[in-house]
Amino acid sequence: MIPLLLVLLLALILFGAGFALKILWWVAIVVLVVWLFGFVAGPKGGSGRWYRW
């Protein structure tokens, strides 16, 4: 019984990690697109950077 529970727990952990990694990939893609858009659009003011930090 205990090995079966351990296998189920491992499957749940791996499924959760895979789901979290998929979400993180989508977040990274969105951030990259926003950064590229800002890089292509260029600065509006006198500074060379379009972001504050």
Short mmCIF file of N, CA and C in Angstrom, two decimals:
data_model
loop_
_atom_site.label_atom_id
_atom_site.label_comp_id
_atom_site.label_asym_id
_atom_site.label_seq_id
_atom_site.Cartn_x
_atom_site.Cartn_y
_atom_site.Cartn_z
N MET A 1 0.83 -1.21 0.00
CA MET A 1 0.00 0.00 0.00
C MET A 1 0.87 1.26 0.00
N ILE A 2 1.92 1.26 0.79
CA ILE A 2 2.78 2.46 0.87
C ILE A 2 3.48 2.73 -0.47
N PRO A 3 4.02 1.72 -1.17
CA PRO A 3 4.62 2.03 -2.48
C PRO A 3 3.63 2.63 -3.46
N LEU A 4 2.39 2.17 -3.42
CA LEU A 4 1.37 2.72 -4.31
C LEU A 4 1.11 4.20 -3.99
N LEU A 5 1.04 4.53 -2.70
CA LEU A 5 0.85 5.92 -2.31
C LEU A 5 2.04 6.78 -2.71
N LEU A 6 3.25 6.22 -2.59
CA LEU A 6 4.44 6.98 -2.98
C LEU A 6 4.44 7.25 -4.49
N VAL A 7 4.03 6.26 -5.28
CA VAL A 7 3.97 6.45 -6.73
C VAL A 7 2.92 7.50 -7.09
N LEU A 8 1.77 7.45 -6.44
CA LEU A 8 0.73 8.45 -6.70
C LEU A 8 1.20 9.85 -6.28
N LEU A 9 1.90 9.93 -5.14
CA LEU A 9 2.41 11.23 -4.70
C LEU A 9 3.44 11.77 -5.68
N LEU A 10 4.32 10.90 -6.15
CA LEU A 10 5.32 11.31 -7.13
C LEU A 10 4.66 11.78 -8.43
N ALA A 11 3.62 11.08 -8.86
CA ALA A 11 2.91 11.48 -10.08
C ALA A 11 2.26 12.85 -9.90
N LEU A 12 1.67 13.09 -8.73
CA LEU A 12 1.06 14.40 -8.47
C LEU A 12 2.10 15.51 -8.45
N ILE A 13 3.25 15.24 -7.84
CA ILE A 13 4.30 16.26 -7.78
C ILE A 13 4.81 16.58 -9.18
N LEU A 14 5.04 15.53 -9.98
CA LEU A 14 5.54 15.77 -11.35
C LEU A 14 4.50 16.48 -12.21
N PHE A 15 3.23 16.14 -12.04
CA PHE A 15 2.18 16.81 -12.79
C PHE A 15 2.11 18.29 -12.40
N GLY A 16 2.19 18.56 -11.10
CA GLY A 16 2.17 19.95 -10.62
C GLY A 16 3.36 20.74 -11.12
N ALA A 17 4.54 20.11 -11.10
CA ALA A 17 5.74 20.79 -11.58
C ALA A 17 5.64 21.06 -13.07
N GLY A 18 5.12 20.09 -13.82
CA GLY A 18 4.98 20.29 -15.26
C GLY A 18 4.00 21.42 -15.57
N PHE A 19 2.90 21.49 -14.83
CA PHE A 19 1.93 22.55 -15.03
C PHE A 19 2.53 23.91 -14.69
N ALA A 20 3.28 23.97 -13.57
CA ALA A 20 3.91 25.23 -13.17
C ALA A 20 4.95 25.66 -14.19
N LEU A 21 5.71 24.72 -14.72
CA LEU A 21 6.72 25.07 -15.72
C LEU A 21 6.07 25.56 -17.01
N LYS A 22 4.92 24.97 -17.36
CA LYS A 22 4.22 25.43 -18.55
C LYS A 22 3.75 26.87 -18.37
N ILE A 23 3.21 27.19 -17.19
CA ILE A 23 2.78 28.56 -16.89
C ILE A 23 3.98 29.50 -16.94
N LEU A 24 5.11 29.07 -16.37
CA LEU A 24 6.30 29.93 -16.37
C LEU A 24 6.81 30.18 -17.79
N TRP A 25 6.72 29.18 -18.67
CA TRP A 25 7.12 29.39 -20.05
C TRP A 25 6.25 30.45 -20.72
N TRP A 26 4.92 30.40 -20.49
CA TRP A 26 4.03 31.40 -21.08
C TRP A 26 4.33 32.78 -20.54
N VAL A 27 4.60 32.88 -19.23
CA VAL A 27 4.94 34.18 -18.64
C VAL A 27 6.24 34.71 -19.25
N ALA A 28 7.23 33.83 -19.43
CA ALA A 28 8.50 34.25 -20.02
C ALA A 28 8.30 34.74 -21.46
N ILE A 29 7.45 34.07 -22.21
CA ILE A 29 7.19 34.49 -23.61
C ILE A 29 6.52 35.85 -23.64
N VAL A 30 5.55 36.08 -22.74
CA VAL A 30 4.87 37.38 -22.71
C VAL A 30 5.85 38.48 -22.34
N VAL A 31 6.70 38.24 -21.35
CA VAL A 31 7.68 39.25 -20.95
C VAL A 31 8.65 39.54 -22.09
N LEU A 32 9.07 38.49 -22.79
CA LEU A 32 9.98 38.69 -23.92
C LEU A 32 9.34 39.52 -25.02
N VAL A 33 8.07 39.26 -25.32
CA VAL A 33 7.37 40.02 -26.35
C VAL A 33 7.25 41.49 -25.94
N VAL A 34 6.91 41.74 -24.68
CA VAL A 34 6.79 43.12 -24.20
C VAL A 34 8.15 43.81 -24.27
N TRP A 35 9.22 43.12 -23.88
CA TRP A 35 10.55 43.71 -23.91
C TRP A 35 10.97 44.02 -25.35
N LEU A 36 10.70 43.08 -26.27
CA LEU A 36 11.06 43.32 -27.66
C LEU A 36 10.26 44.47 -28.26
N PHE A 37 8.98 44.56 -27.89
CA PHE A 37 8.16 45.67 -28.38
C PHE A 37 8.73 47.00 -27.90
N GLY A 38 9.11 47.07 -26.63
CA GLY A 38 9.71 48.29 -26.10
C GLY A 38 11.05 48.60 -26.74
N PHE A 39 11.81 47.56 -27.04
CA PHE A 39 13.12 47.75 -27.67
C PHE A 39 12.96 48.28 -29.09
N VAL A 40 11.98 47.75 -29.82
CA VAL A 40 11.76 48.18 -31.21
C VAL A 40 11.13 49.56 -31.26
N ALA A 41 10.21 49.83 -30.33
CA ALA A 41 9.52 51.12 -30.33
C ALA A 41 10.48 52.26 -30.03
N GLY A 42 11.50 51.98 -29.24
CA GLY A 42 12.49 53.00 -28.94
C GLY A 42 12.05 53.91 -27.82
N PRO A 43 12.98 54.66 -27.27
CA PRO A 43 12.65 55.56 -26.17
C PRO A 43 11.87 56.77 -26.64
N LYS A 44 10.94 57.21 -25.81
CA LYS A 44 10.16 58.40 -26.16
C LYS A 44 10.81 59.67 -25.63
N GLY A 45 11.52 59.55 -24.50
CA GLY A 45 12.15 60.73 -23.90
C GLY A 45 13.59 60.88 -24.35
N GLY A 46 14.37 61.58 -23.52
CA GLY A 46 15.75 61.83 -23.87
C GLY A 46 16.69 60.71 -23.47
N SER A 47 16.27 59.84 -22.57
CA SER A 47 17.16 58.77 -22.11
C SER A 47 17.23 57.66 -23.16
N GLY A 48 18.24 56.83 -23.02
CA GLY A 48 18.43 55.76 -23.98
C GLY A 48 17.62 54.51 -23.66
N ARG A 49 16.98 54.49 -22.51
CA ARG A 49 16.23 53.31 -22.13
C ARG A 49 14.76 53.65 -21.98
N TRP A 50 13.88 52.71 -22.36
CA TRP A 50 12.44 52.95 -22.27
C TRP A 50 11.88 52.49 -20.94
N TYR A 51 12.67 51.76 -20.16
CA TYR A 51 12.20 51.31 -18.86
C TYR A 51 12.87 52.12 -17.76
N ARG A 52 12.32 52.12 -16.57
CA ARG A 52 12.80 52.98 -15.50
C ARG A 52 14.00 52.42 -14.77
N TRP A 53 14.09 51.10 -14.65
CA TRP A 53 15.20 50.52 -13.90
C TRP A 53 16.29 50.23 -14.89
#
